[in-house]
Each structure stands twice: as structure tokens, then as C-alpha cells.
Amino acid sequence: MSDILPPEQPLWKYVKEKAASVCDLYGYQPLNTPVIEDAGLFTHAVAGGTDIVDKEMYIFKDRGGQELALRPEGTAPVCRAYLEHGLFNLPQPVKLYYIGASFRYERPQAGRYRQHHQFGFEAIGDASPFLDAEIIEMAQRFLLSLGLRDFSIHLNSIGCRTCRPGYVSALKRYYASFEGELCPDCKARLERNPLRLLDCKKRHCQEIAEAAPRTTAFLCPDCLAHFESLQECLNILKTPFLLNHRLVRGLDYYTRTVFEVQPQEETSQGALGGGGRYDDLIEALGAKPTAGVGFAAGIERLISNLREQQVNVPPSPHITVFLASLGAEARKESLKLASVLRGAEIATMESAGNKSLKSQLKQANARGSSYTVILGEEEMKSRTAMLRDMKSGEQRLVPLSQVVATLRQTRALERGQSPGDT
Ligand code: AMP
């Protein structure tokens, strides 16, 4: 779990702003859910047999003995909120998005943390493949809006509860003859969750998976029609995708469409994001069957790719004015002036304590301030202030009563506005 320090914050702000603006563009509304949920939500929705539920959930009992979990993913909480607040009474589908922390007790490694942050969006209440296409196009538009270029969208359909059992049986039959060659994880998957055999990252297991039966050969007519229609929609949208018969995804609740966004250089950090359709999830939570489709991207992975691809992001706004003061009288004047400047919406920082002018100017430089206003004993006597341009080092004496107006004027000139505009 990491601290996100001030120098990293512009990247986080940038990603969150792009996320919100792509959601505005497609009509997805924000939703915040609590970090803690009833553990049963995830055991029912994500289901046992998956690493996330079996090995990675942070579970604890509260003082009342209720079993709770730190949210390991965002879709199940959104579905819970959809049911709890009667959002099914609204015109469907309901389109929502979230940005928040997820917790998984994973083995920490590059790109895999125990607390990470996801931006996800969900369309609940409609099974049309047009919605799957919208979600996939939206994921692509979001990544492009960030300035990321080198990624590809992998797509598969894993069928529904009518056709998947036939596929899983065929998969088990195929793998039976390879049991001795599988890695220990895959041996366990053969029993617990055979679909996951397909996305093992070990080379020999991948070779075996490559020749395994394909989900798409076992789709029932409805699932096949859905998958074909989705591909047609993506072609209309000119959203490129790669069919990947080994793509199954780590969460059990998916039905039909699954997709993942992979960086071009498939690094050990893995997918930028992934999603799919989850038409059985809401029923698993005890409500009437309700279709849904969504996507989630990991913000830490996005940021690491932004860094690798050297995408420029807007820097954080710097402090405009730094107030340096010498002596008790000047310190009080500085307190007053800081409040007036902030009241005039000029970003201002004050020096604290009794520091030398040199160390105060050093601090002003470190915070990137454009101007330092120096208030010394002499200035106090003459009711003036020394205004220092931090870039040129030029200094001029200004009457104390004129400091705000002078700074406003200078700032307006810097921005190319007429002073009256500020
Ligand atoms: P998932 O809910 O597993 O589909 O994850 C969605 C996205 O979240 C992934 O594609 C990653 O970008 C990101 N992600 C998942 N788990 C982690 C983790 N442990 N650390 C960092 N990012 C993660």
C-alpha cells in the first residue's frame, strides 16, 4: 500500500479528470460506495474458486460480530447500491461510474499492490450487445484521451450458464491428458476453476492452453448472435480489437463478453484494465435477473504507462506569492496580507517561524512562487513592501496598500489579460 506524495498528484488529478470527462461525454453518472462492505457481497457475487475471494480478501469481524470485507473490486458494490436504492425503477440501463481504492492481499510485485485504485463504469439493466460496444469504445476513448497510444483490446465470449458447462466439460477432458505437465496452480485450477487454466502465464501451460478447445466453438445460438453483433458494432465504431480465445478474466461473474486492454509491450505489470458482461451477478445477489456490462482500469498501471510513454501532463498550479517577513511586527502584517491576498484569489504561502531571509527565499523558490513579498523592519516603518520577481530577481518597493493591486496587475499581464479581467 502506497502513499501518493505531492509530486505524483498532478498525474492522479489528470487521470481522474479525464475519467470524469469521458463519463460526462457518454452520460455515466458518478457513484461512491463505502470502502467496507458485508463480506457476503463478494462471496456471492465474485464467488468462491477465485483467488480474489479465496485468498486475497481482507476480511474481519466488526465489534458486532458482522463479517466485513475491504472492497476488492468495484462492480459488486455498484450492483448492491443499484438494488439497495431501487435504481431499477429508473429508465434502464442505468449508467454509473466510480473512482476508488480496492484492496487485495496479493503478493506485492511491480504493478500489483495490496491497495490500488480503480476507475470503472457500468451500464446496468440491458443485455444489448450495443452496450458492450459502447463500454469498449468508451474504454478506448478514455485511454486515448490520456495520451496513451500503445495498447490493444483483447476480446472473447465465455458464453452463459446454458452453454458454458458443455465447454468446461470439454476443457476438463482436454486437460486430463496433460495433468502431469501442469504447474501446481493449474493443477488446482483444474478442480476449482477450469476456465482459469487458459490464462496461466507460465510458458508451458500457455502452450497447452493454445491448443485447448475454444469457448466460441461451444456458444449457444443466443450467445453466438450476441458476440457476432458486438463485433459488428465495434467495426461500425472503428474500434480495433483482437479475438483472444484464451481470455477468460479473473472474476467468476462474467457471462458472454470479456475484454481486456493490454499494453503493447506486454510487461509483467499486466493489463491496463478489463471488463465484460455480468448478466447473472444481480441474480446471485438475490434479486431478479438483471443484465449488466462494465469496465475497470487500474489507475496505478495507467500512471506507470503514462510515465513510460512520456505523456506530458499539466503541472500542479504553483503558489503565486510567498510572504517573507522579518521581525514580530512584520509577521503580523504578513498574516493580515496573506488573508487579503487569498481573499483576492491569489495563491499565497507564508513563511513560518523566525527564519533568515535567505532561507525564506529558498523556500519560496522550492514552491515555485512567482513573487516574494518581503516585509522587513524598514518596510514596516515606511508602510511599504519589497516585491521580488523570483524569475528575474528584480525588486521594487511598493506601498503596502498597493500590494494586492500591483500583484493582480502583474499577474494579469503575465496571462495576457487586461487587468480589469482578473
Ligand atoms: P480486475 O478487477 O481484476 O479486473 O482489475 C481491473 C484492473 O485493475 C486491472 O486491469 C489492473 O489495471 C488493476 N489492478 C487489479 N489488481 C491490481 C493490483 N493488485 N495492483 C494494481 N492494479 C491492479
Tab-separated table of C-alpha atoms and ligand atoms in Angstrom:
chain	number	residue	atom	x	y	z
A	1	MET	CA	0.000	0.000	0.000
A	2	SER	CA	1.485	3.308	-1.017
A	3	ASP	CA	1.392	6.930	-0.068
A	4	ILE	CA	0.782	9.219	-3.008
A	5	LEU	CA	3.116	12.146	-2.454
A	6	PRO	CA	2.620	15.708	-3.784
A	7	PRO	CA	4.918	15.342	-6.856
A	8	GLU	CA	2.752	12.429	-8.086
A	9	GLN	CA	-0.542	14.228	-7.542
A	10	PRO	CA	-0.703	16.070	-10.903
A	11	LEU	CA	-0.760	12.653	-12.636
A	12	TRP	CA	-3.562	11.415	-10.391
A	13	LYS	CA	-5.545	14.599	-10.908
A	14	TYR	CA	-5.036	14.349	-14.668
A	15	VAL	CA	-6.276	10.732	-14.832
A	16	LYS	CA	-9.288	11.421	-12.609
A	17	GLU	CA	-10.278	14.496	-14.627
A	18	LYS	CA	-10.043	12.598	-17.934
A	19	ALA	CA	-12.076	9.768	-16.372
A	20	ALA	CA	-14.833	12.158	-15.290
A	21	SER	CA	-14.921	13.940	-18.636
A	22	VAL	CA	-15.246	10.744	-20.690
A	23	CYS	CA	-18.120	9.695	-18.371
A	24	ASP	CA	-19.826	13.069	-18.882
A	25	LEU	CA	-19.482	12.539	-22.620
A	26	TYR	CA	-21.297	9.178	-22.509
A	27	GLY	CA	-23.824	10.099	-19.800
A	28	TYR	CA	-22.403	7.952	-16.965
A	29	GLN	CA	-23.067	9.407	-13.519
A	30	PRO	CA	-20.731	9.220	-10.524
A	31	LEU	CA	-21.426	6.884	-7.608
A	32	ASN	CA	-19.416	6.497	-4.405
A	33	THR	CA	-19.758	3.333	-2.354
A	34	PRO	CA	-18.192	2.591	1.059
A	35	VAL	CA	-14.736	1.007	1.233
A	36	ILE	CA	-16.131	-1.628	3.616
A	37	GLU	CA	-18.935	-3.984	2.597
A	38	ASP	CA	-20.542	-7.088	4.011
A	39	ALA	CA	-18.121	-9.886	3.064
A	40	GLY	CA	-21.058	-11.922	1.727
A	41	LEU	CA	-21.480	-9.423	-1.106
A	42	PHE	CA	-18.231	-10.596	-2.669
A	43	THR	CA	-18.565	-14.277	-1.821
A	44	HIS	CA	-21.955	-14.289	-3.559
A	45	ALA	CA	-21.103	-12.004	-6.469
A	46	VAL	CA	-17.499	-12.848	-7.273
A	47	ALA	CA	-17.916	-16.414	-5.943
A	48	GLY	CA	-15.558	-18.942	-4.403
A	49	GLY	CA	-12.997	-20.655	-6.596
A	50	THR	CA	-11.463	-17.289	-7.493
A	51	ASP	CA	-8.240	-16.012	-5.972
A	52	ILE	CA	-9.850	-12.691	-5.129
A	53	VAL	CA	-12.391	-14.282	-2.792
A	54	ASP	CA	-10.472	-17.366	-1.606
A	55	LYS	CA	-7.058	-15.858	-0.947
A	56	GLU	CA	-6.982	-12.116	-1.399
A	57	MET	CA	-9.871	-10.548	0.508
A	58	TYR	CA	-9.210	-8.530	3.620
A	59	ILE	CA	-11.912	-9.936	5.911
A	60	PHE	CA	-12.570	-9.030	9.520
A	61	LYS	CA	-15.342	-9.048	12.084
A	62	ASP	CA	-16.569	-5.737	13.462
A	63	ARG	CA	-17.460	-5.237	17.137
A	64	GLY	CA	-20.973	-6.523	16.457
A	65	GLY	CA	-19.588	-9.766	15.004
A	66	GLN	CA	-20.572	-8.932	11.410
A	67	GLU	CA	-18.159	-10.265	8.815
A	68	LEU	CA	-16.928	-7.383	6.669
A	69	ALA	CA	-14.505	-7.030	3.785
A	70	LEU	CA	-12.435	-4.230	2.368
A	71	ARG	CA	-13.752	-3.820	-1.170
A	72	PRO	CA	-11.607	-5.975	-3.520
A	73	GLU	CA	-13.324	-4.682	-6.684
A	74	GLY	CA	-15.927	-2.149	-7.722
A	75	THR	CA	-18.674	-3.901	-9.693
A	76	ALA	CA	-20.379	-5.863	-6.898
A	77	PRO	CA	-20.729	-2.736	-4.686
A	78	VAL	CA	-22.247	-0.801	-7.617
A	79	CYS	CA	-24.785	-3.622	-8.143
A	80	ARG	CA	-25.555	-3.659	-4.417
A	81	ALA	CA	-26.185	0.106	-4.495
A	82	TYR	CA	-28.341	-0.307	-7.637
A	83	LEU	CA	-30.549	-2.768	-5.732
A	84	GLU	CA	-30.476	-1.016	-2.361
A	85	HIS	CA	-31.586	2.338	-3.773
A	86	GLY	CA	-34.154	0.984	-6.220
A	87	LEU	CA	-32.261	2.252	-9.262
A	88	PHE	CA	-34.066	-0.490	-11.213
A	89	ASN	CA	-37.112	1.823	-11.064
A	90	LEU	CA	-35.306	4.370	-13.259
A	91	PRO	CA	-35.326	4.104	-17.057
A	92	GLN	CA	-32.851	1.323	-17.899
A	93	PRO	CA	-29.965	0.945	-18.435
A	94	VAL	CA	-28.601	2.926	-15.511
A	95	LYS	CA	-25.103	4.213	-16.295
A	96	LEU	CA	-22.736	4.775	-13.383
A	97	TYR	CA	-19.045	5.285	-12.738
A	98	TYR	CA	-16.737	5.192	-9.729
A	99	ILE	CA	-13.163	6.006	-8.784
A	100	GLY	CA	-11.858	4.454	-5.604
A	101	ALA	CA	-9.493	2.175	-3.735
A	102	SER	CA	-9.615	-1.627	-3.958
A	103	PHE	CA	-7.814	-3.982	-1.588
A	104	ARG	CA	-6.368	-7.375	-2.438
A	105	TYR	CA	-3.977	-9.402	-0.320
A	106	GLU	CA	-1.775	-10.208	-3.323
A	107	ARG	CA	1.911	-10.969	-3.456
A	108	PRO	CA	3.272	-7.440	-3.946
A	109	GLN	CA	5.257	-7.035	-7.168
A	110	ALA	CA	5.624	-4.471	-9.964
A	111	GLY	CA	2.141	-3.239	-10.877
A	112	ARG	CA	0.460	-5.369	-8.209
A	113	TYR	CA	-0.331	-3.709	-4.913
A	114	ARG	CA	-2.412	-4.532	-1.876
A	115	GLN	CA	-4.225	-1.239	-2.214
A	116	HIS	CA	-4.796	0.001	-5.726
A	117	HIS	CA	-7.304	2.393	-7.281
A	118	GLN	CA	-9.787	1.661	-9.989
A	119	PHE	CA	-11.794	3.826	-12.327
A	120	GLY	CA	-14.760	1.802	-13.507
A	121	PHE	CA	-18.023	2.346	-15.355
A	122	GLU	CA	-21.085	0.136	-15.543
A	123	ALA	CA	-24.289	0.010	-17.603
A	124	ILE	CA	-26.924	-1.990	-15.701
A	125	GLY	CA	-30.329	-3.185	-16.872
A	126	ASP	CA	-29.940	-4.050	-20.551
A	127	ALA	CA	-28.414	-7.055	-22.339
A	128	SER	CA	-27.936	-5.478	-25.769
A	129	PRO	CA	-24.526	-6.019	-27.414
A	130	PHE	CA	-24.706	-2.345	-28.410
A	131	LEU	CA	-23.981	-1.554	-24.763
A	132	ASP	CA	-20.950	-3.876	-24.691
A	133	ALA	CA	-19.701	-1.990	-27.752
A	134	GLU	CA	-20.323	1.367	-26.065
A	135	ILE	CA	-18.368	0.280	-22.978
A	136	ILE	CA	-15.436	-0.958	-25.076
A	137	GLU	CA	-15.373	2.173	-27.236
A	138	MET	CA	-15.563	4.313	-24.099
A	139	ALA	CA	-12.596	2.460	-22.562
A	140	GLN	CA	-10.639	3.096	-25.745
A	141	ARG	CA	-11.634	6.774	-25.863
A	142	PHE	CA	-10.616	7.224	-22.234
A	143	LEU	CA	-7.147	5.717	-22.818
A	144	LEU	CA	-6.639	7.767	-25.982
A	145	SER	CA	-7.751	10.945	-24.152
A	146	LEU	CA	-4.994	10.293	-21.621
A	147	GLY	CA	-2.491	10.309	-24.471
A	148	LEU	CA	-1.764	6.569	-24.268
A	149	ARG	CA	-1.161	5.016	-27.669
A	150	ASP	CA	0.432	1.582	-27.420
A	151	PHE	CA	-2.369	-0.669	-26.261
A	152	SER	CA	-4.663	-3.273	-27.752
A	153	ILE	CA	-8.119	-4.545	-26.867
A	154	HIS	CA	-8.447	-8.320	-26.482
A	155	LEU	CA	-11.941	-9.758	-26.810
A	156	ASN	CA	-13.649	-13.089	-26.171
A	157	SER	CA	-17.046	-14.528	-25.268
A	158	ILE	CA	-17.265	-17.111	-22.498
A	159	GLY	CA	-20.946	-17.923	-23.042
A	160	CYS	CA	-23.702	-18.203	-20.477
A	161	ARG	CA	-24.876	-20.778	-17.947
A	162	THR	CA	-26.597	-22.708	-20.762
A	163	CYS	CA	-23.543	-23.223	-22.934
A	164	ARG	CA	-20.595	-22.836	-20.553
A	165	PRO	CA	-20.966	-26.186	-18.727
A	166	GLY	CA	-20.523	-28.009	-22.070
A	167	TYR	CA	-17.399	-26.003	-22.713
A	168	VAL	CA	-15.991	-26.595	-19.228
A	169	SER	CA	-16.507	-30.371	-19.624
A	170	ALA	CA	-14.666	-30.319	-22.955
A	171	LEU	CA	-11.879	-28.296	-21.353
A	172	LYS	CA	-11.537	-30.749	-18.476
A	173	ARG	CA	-11.418	-33.690	-20.903
A	174	TYR	CA	-8.704	-31.943	-22.907
A	175	TYR	CA	-6.627	-31.110	-19.831
A	176	ALA	CA	-6.947	-34.572	-18.295
A	177	SER	CA	-4.186	-35.869	-20.577
A	178	PHE	CA	-1.845	-33.003	-19.598
A	179	GLU	CA	-2.314	-33.146	-15.838
A	180	GLY	CA	1.250	-34.291	-15.173
A	181	GLU	CA	2.682	-31.344	-17.145
A	182	LEU	CA	0.738	-28.541	-15.482
A	183	CYS	CA	2.161	-26.083	-12.957
A	184	PRO	CA	0.900	-26.528	-9.357
A	185	ASP	CA	-1.502	-23.558	-9.728
A	186	CYS	CA	-3.036	-25.042	-12.865
A	187	LYS	CA	-3.423	-28.449	-11.204
A	188	ALA	CA	-5.513	-26.738	-8.530
A	189	ARG	CA	-7.442	-24.753	-11.183
A	190	LEU	CA	-8.401	-27.994	-12.941
A	191	GLU	CA	-10.510	-28.771	-9.874
A	192	ARG	CA	-11.548	-25.342	-8.651
A	193	ASN	CA	-11.896	-23.132	-11.682
A	194	PRO	CA	-11.027	-24.813	-15.023
A	195	LEU	CA	-11.611	-21.661	-17.116
A	196	ARG	CA	-8.638	-20.030	-15.412
A	197	LEU	CA	-6.360	-22.737	-16.887
A	198	LEU	CA	-6.469	-20.724	-20.083
A	199	ASP	CA	-4.803	-17.598	-18.754
A	200	CYS	CA	-1.882	-19.108	-16.844
A	201	LYS	CA	1.232	-17.027	-17.514
A	202	LYS	CA	3.698	-19.983	-17.397
A	203	ARG	CA	5.113	-20.737	-20.805
A	204	HIS	CA	4.434	-24.496	-20.944
A	205	CYS	CA	0.881	-24.039	-19.593
A	206	GLN	CA	0.361	-21.381	-22.285
A	207	GLU	CA	1.431	-23.841	-24.974
A	208	ILE	CA	-1.083	-26.360	-23.676
A	209	ALA	CA	-3.781	-23.659	-23.477
A	210	GLU	CA	-3.112	-22.559	-27.052
A	211	ALA	CA	-4.398	-25.866	-28.450
A	212	ALA	CA	-7.291	-26.172	-25.964
A	213	PRO	CA	-10.915	-26.163	-27.160
A	214	ARG	CA	-12.170	-22.619	-27.759
A	215	THR	CA	-15.102	-21.070	-25.913
A	216	THR	CA	-16.525	-19.646	-29.126
A	217	ALA	CA	-16.965	-23.153	-30.624
A	218	PHE	CA	-19.351	-24.010	-27.754
A	219	LEU	CA	-21.525	-20.870	-27.676
A	220	CYS	CA	-25.299	-21.406	-27.766
A	221	PRO	CA	-27.123	-19.651	-30.630
A	222	ASP	CA	-28.075	-16.655	-28.435
A	223	CYS	CA	-24.521	-16.146	-27.165
A	224	LEU	CA	-23.102	-16.562	-30.651
A	225	ALA	CA	-25.535	-13.984	-32.079
A	226	HIS	CA	-24.644	-11.608	-29.229
A	227	PHE	CA	-20.921	-11.995	-29.863
A	228	GLU	CA	-21.291	-11.508	-33.622
A	229	SER	CA	-23.441	-8.435	-33.140
A	230	LEU	CA	-20.888	-6.956	-30.717
A	231	GLN	CA	-18.111	-7.430	-33.271
A	232	GLU	CA	-20.246	-5.789	-35.949
A	233	CYS	CA	-20.889	-2.803	-33.641
A	234	LEU	CA	-17.169	-2.450	-32.891
A	235	ASN	CA	-16.441	-2.493	-36.615
A	236	ILE	CA	-19.042	0.247	-37.164
A	237	LEU	CA	-17.373	2.240	-34.360
A	238	LYS	CA	-13.950	1.548	-35.908
A	239	THR	CA	-12.760	0.312	-32.519
A	240	PRO	CA	-9.997	-2.197	-33.209
A	241	PHE	CA	-9.927	-5.455	-31.234
A	242	LEU	CA	-8.111	-8.781	-31.255
A	243	LEU	CA	-10.030	-12.013	-30.738
A	244	ASN	CA	-8.282	-13.888	-27.941
A	245	HIS	CA	-9.677	-17.344	-27.217
A	246	ARG	CA	-7.541	-17.623	-24.070
A	247	LEU	CA	-9.081	-14.574	-22.419
A	248	VAL	CA	-11.330	-15.556	-19.500
A	249	ARG	CA	-10.655	-12.906	-16.774
A	250	GLY	CA	-10.173	-13.445	-13.064
A	251	LEU	CA	-13.662	-12.813	-11.752
A	252	ASP	CA	-16.295	-15.507	-11.835
A	253	TYR	CA	-19.293	-13.312	-12.510
A	254	TYR	CA	-18.661	-12.705	-16.189
A	255	THR	CA	-21.028	-14.012	-18.860
A	256	ARG	CA	-20.636	-13.677	-22.627
A	257	THR	CA	-18.371	-10.699	-23.359
A	258	VAL	CA	-14.965	-10.455	-21.691
A	259	PHE	CA	-12.308	-7.968	-22.775
A	260	GLU	CA	-9.006	-6.660	-21.572
A	261	VAL	CA	-6.791	-3.741	-22.518
A	262	GLN	CA	-3.171	-4.815	-22.798
A	263	PRO	CA	-0.163	-2.531	-23.158
A	264	GLN	CA	1.587	-3.306	-26.450
A	265	GLU	CA	4.764	-4.374	-24.727
A	266	GLU	CA	3.181	-6.985	-22.547
A	267	THR	CA	5.051	-6.147	-19.396
A	268	SER	CA	4.920	-8.100	-16.158
A	269	GLN	CA	2.640	-5.319	-14.908
A	270	GLY	CA	-0.211	-6.808	-16.938
A	271	ALA	CA	-3.495	-5.368	-18.145
A	272	LEU	CA	-4.353	-1.680	-18.024
A	273	GLY	CA	-7.958	-2.604	-17.485
A	274	GLY	CA	-10.616	-5.120	-18.242
A	275	GLY	CA	-14.296	-5.768	-18.177
A	276	GLY	CA	-17.223	-7.624	-19.576
A	277	ARG	CA	-20.829	-8.602	-19.185
A	278	TYR	CA	-22.221	-9.954	-15.913
A	279	ASP	CA	-25.828	-10.925	-16.604
A	280	ASP	CA	-26.043	-13.369	-13.638
A	281	LEU	CA	-24.436	-11.201	-10.972
A	282	ILE	CA	-27.514	-9.319	-9.733
A	283	GLU	CA	-29.486	-12.563	-9.549
A	284	ALA	CA	-26.663	-14.041	-7.455
A	285	LEU	CA	-27.274	-11.154	-5.022
A	286	GLY	CA	-30.850	-12.387	-4.557
A	287	ALA	CA	-32.682	-10.018	-6.915
A	288	LYS	CA	-34.480	-10.647	-10.183
A	289	PRO	CA	-32.157	-11.371	-13.134
A	290	THR	CA	-30.734	-8.081	-14.433
A	291	ALA	CA	-28.118	-7.730	-17.160
A	292	GLY	CA	-25.024	-5.557	-16.796
A	293	VAL	CA	-21.755	-4.731	-18.513
A	294	GLY	CA	-18.750	-2.694	-17.389
A	295	PHE	CA	-15.061	-1.894	-17.403
A	296	ALA	CA	-12.439	-1.025	-14.785
A	297	ALA	CA	-8.919	0.318	-15.216
A	298	GLY	CA	-6.180	0.363	-12.594
A	299	ILE	CA	-5.031	3.946	-12.010
A	300	GLU	CA	-1.529	2.951	-10.819
A	301	ARG	CA	-0.999	0.970	-14.052
A	302	LEU	CA	-2.294	3.851	-16.161
A	303	ILE	CA	0.118	6.203	-14.430
A	304	SER	CA	3.053	3.885	-14.900
A	305	ASN	CA	2.206	3.635	-18.623
A	306	LEU	CA	1.844	7.428	-18.863
A	307	ARG	CA	5.341	7.691	-17.428
A	308	GLU	CA	6.757	5.015	-19.765
A	309	GLN	CA	5.194	6.687	-22.789
A	310	GLN	CA	6.385	10.087	-21.520
A	311	VAL	CA	2.982	11.684	-21.817
A	312	ASN	CA	3.035	15.322	-20.694
A	313	VAL	CA	0.533	16.157	-18.011
A	314	PRO	CA	-0.309	19.665	-16.782
A	315	PRO	CA	1.833	20.527	-13.733
A	316	SER	CA	0.134	21.325	-10.435
A	317	PRO	CA	-0.653	25.028	-10.063
A	318	HIS	CA	2.212	26.726	-8.277
A	319	ILE	CA	1.950	29.154	-5.449
A	320	THR	CA	1.877	32.718	-6.832
A	321	VAL	CA	3.057	34.693	-3.842
A	322	PHE	CA	5.316	33.841	-0.955
A	323	LEU	CA	5.314	36.168	2.035
A	324	ALA	CA	8.671	36.537	3.778
A	325	SER	CA	8.791	38.550	6.983
A	326	LEU	CA	11.471	39.664	9.401
A	327	GLY	CA	10.519	40.641	12.950
A	328	ALA	CA	7.382	40.370	15.059
A	329	GLU	CA	5.672	43.439	13.595
A	330	ALA	CA	6.206	42.277	10.005
A	331	ARG	CA	4.998	38.763	10.892
A	332	LYS	CA	1.642	40.198	11.983
A	333	GLU	CA	1.434	42.332	8.848
A	334	SER	CA	2.209	39.216	6.814
A	335	LEU	CA	-0.663	37.333	8.470
A	336	LYS	CA	-3.059	40.130	7.508
A	337	LEU	CA	-1.706	40.473	3.971
A	338	ALA	CA	-1.885	36.704	3.317
A	339	SER	CA	-5.566	36.728	4.194
A	340	VAL	CA	-6.235	39.713	1.903
A	341	LEU	CA	-4.311	38.101	-0.990
A	342	ARG	CA	-6.175	34.811	-0.632
A	343	GLY	CA	-9.415	36.802	-0.473
A	344	ALA	CA	-8.381	38.214	-3.870
A	345	GLU	CA	-7.860	34.590	-5.071
A	346	ILE	CA	-4.101	34.926	-5.279
A	347	ALA	CA	-2.448	31.666	-4.125
A	348	THR	CA	-0.285	32.645	-1.171
A	349	MET	CA	2.033	30.955	1.310
A	350	GLU	CA	3.518	32.460	4.427
A	351	SER	CA	6.838	31.684	5.952
A	352	ALA	CA	6.537	30.162	9.415
A	353	GLY	CA	8.791	30.844	12.408
A	354	ASN	CA	11.823	33.076	12.661
A	355	LYS	CA	13.884	32.174	9.621
A	356	SER	CA	16.587	34.189	7.898
A	357	LEU	CA	15.614	35.973	4.670
A	358	LYS	CA	17.899	33.601	2.768
A	359	SER	CA	16.118	30.504	3.988
A	360	GLN	CA	12.719	32.093	3.366
A	361	LEU	CA	13.687	32.863	-0.247
A	362	LYS	CA	14.920	29.285	-0.614
A	363	GLN	CA	11.530	28.006	0.483
A	364	ALA	CA	9.773	30.419	-1.915
A	365	ASN	CA	11.908	29.002	-4.747
A	366	ALA	CA	11.202	25.398	-3.764
A	367	ARG	CA	7.448	26.055	-4.012
A	368	GLY	CA	7.908	27.694	-7.418
A	369	SER	CA	6.384	31.005	-6.326
A	370	SER	CA	6.372	33.791	-8.927
A	371	TYR	CA	6.756	36.619	-6.421
A	372	THR	CA	8.019	37.030	-2.911
A	373	VAL	CA	6.710	39.903	-0.852
A	374	ILE	CA	9.359	40.837	1.709
A	375	LEU	CA	8.226	42.593	4.850
A	376	GLY	CA	11.163	43.798	6.979
A	377	GLU	CA	11.541	46.274	9.817
A	378	GLU	CA	12.371	49.148	7.421
A	379	GLU	CA	9.357	48.370	5.270
A	380	MET	CA	7.135	48.350	8.342
A	381	LYS	CA	8.320	51.836	9.273
A	382	SER	CA	7.569	53.216	5.814
A	383	ARG	CA	4.369	51.083	5.344
A	384	THR	CA	5.849	49.516	2.227
A	385	ALA	CA	6.717	46.039	0.983
A	386	MET	CA	9.544	44.784	-1.215
A	387	LEU	CA	8.171	42.870	-4.213
A	388	ARG	CA	10.664	40.405	-5.665
A	389	ASP	CA	10.168	38.822	-9.071
A	390	MET	CA	11.524	35.333	-8.459
A	391	LYS	CA	12.359	34.658	-12.105
A	392	SER	CA	14.357	37.834	-12.850
A	393	GLY	CA	15.401	38.638	-9.272
A	394	GLU	CA	14.228	42.240	-9.795
A	395	GLN	CA	12.938	44.022	-6.699
A	396	ARG	CA	10.789	47.125	-6.251
A	397	LEU	CA	9.309	48.908	-3.288
A	398	VAL	CA	5.512	49.171	-3.270
A	399	PRO	CA	3.231	50.919	-0.742
A	400	LEU	CA	1.659	48.275	1.473
A	401	SER	CA	-1.806	49.446	0.423
A	402	GLN	CA	-0.881	48.792	-3.230
A	403	VAL	CA	0.500	45.232	-2.909
A	404	VAL	CA	-2.703	43.428	-3.887
A	405	ALA	CA	-3.463	45.746	-6.823
A	406	THR	CA	0.153	45.531	-8.085
A	407	LEU	CA	0.189	41.734	-7.901
A	408	ARG	CA	-3.168	41.488	-9.626
A	409	GLN	CA	-1.913	43.750	-12.386
A	410	THR	CA	1.355	41.848	-12.825
A	411	ARG	CA	-0.456	38.528	-12.881
A	412	ALA	CA	-2.905	39.800	-15.482
A	413	LEU	CA	-0.004	40.991	-17.660
A	414	GLU	CA	1.619	37.555	-17.345
A	415	ARG	CA	-1.604	35.926	-18.541
A	416	GLY	CA	-2.019	38.413	-21.388
A	417	GLN	CA	-5.303	39.735	-19.972
A	418	SER	CA	-6.298	43.304	-19.377
A	419	PRO	CA	-6.038	43.994	-15.631
A	420	GLY	CA	-9.793	44.544	-15.360
A	421	ASP	CA	-10.369	40.881	-16.348
A	422	THR	CA	-8.858	39.378	-13.231
B	1	AMP	P1	-9.864	-6.615	-12.126
B	1	AMP	O1	-10.889	-6.118	-11.150
B	1	AMP	O2	-9.018	-7.716	-11.600
B	1	AMP	O3	-10.430	-6.855	-13.475
B	1	AMP	O4	-8.818	-5.401	-12.299
B	1	AMP	C1	-9.095	-4.283	-13.094
B	1	AMP	C2	-7.812	-3.533	-13.289
B	1	AMP	O5	-7.333	-3.071	-12.024
B	1	AMP	C3	-6.662	-4.385	-13.823
B	1	AMP	O6	-6.690	-4.446	-15.220
B	1	AMP	C4	-5.467	-3.617	-13.325
B	1	AMP	O7	-5.202	-2.498	-14.149
B	1	AMP	C5	-5.920	-3.112	-11.983
B	1	AMP	N1	-5.491	-3.999	-10.876
B	1	AMP	C6	-6.053	-5.148	-10.465
B	1	AMP	N2	-5.404	-5.654	-9.398
B	1	AMP	C7	-4.387	-4.802	-9.123
B	1	AMP	C8	-3.357	-4.744	-8.134
B	1	AMP	N3	-3.250	-5.679	-7.194
B	1	AMP	N4	-2.497	-3.701	-8.161
B	1	AMP	C9	-2.606	-2.732	-9.098
B	1	AMP	N5	-3.554	-2.723	-10.052
B	1	AMP	C10	-4.435	-3.739	-10.073
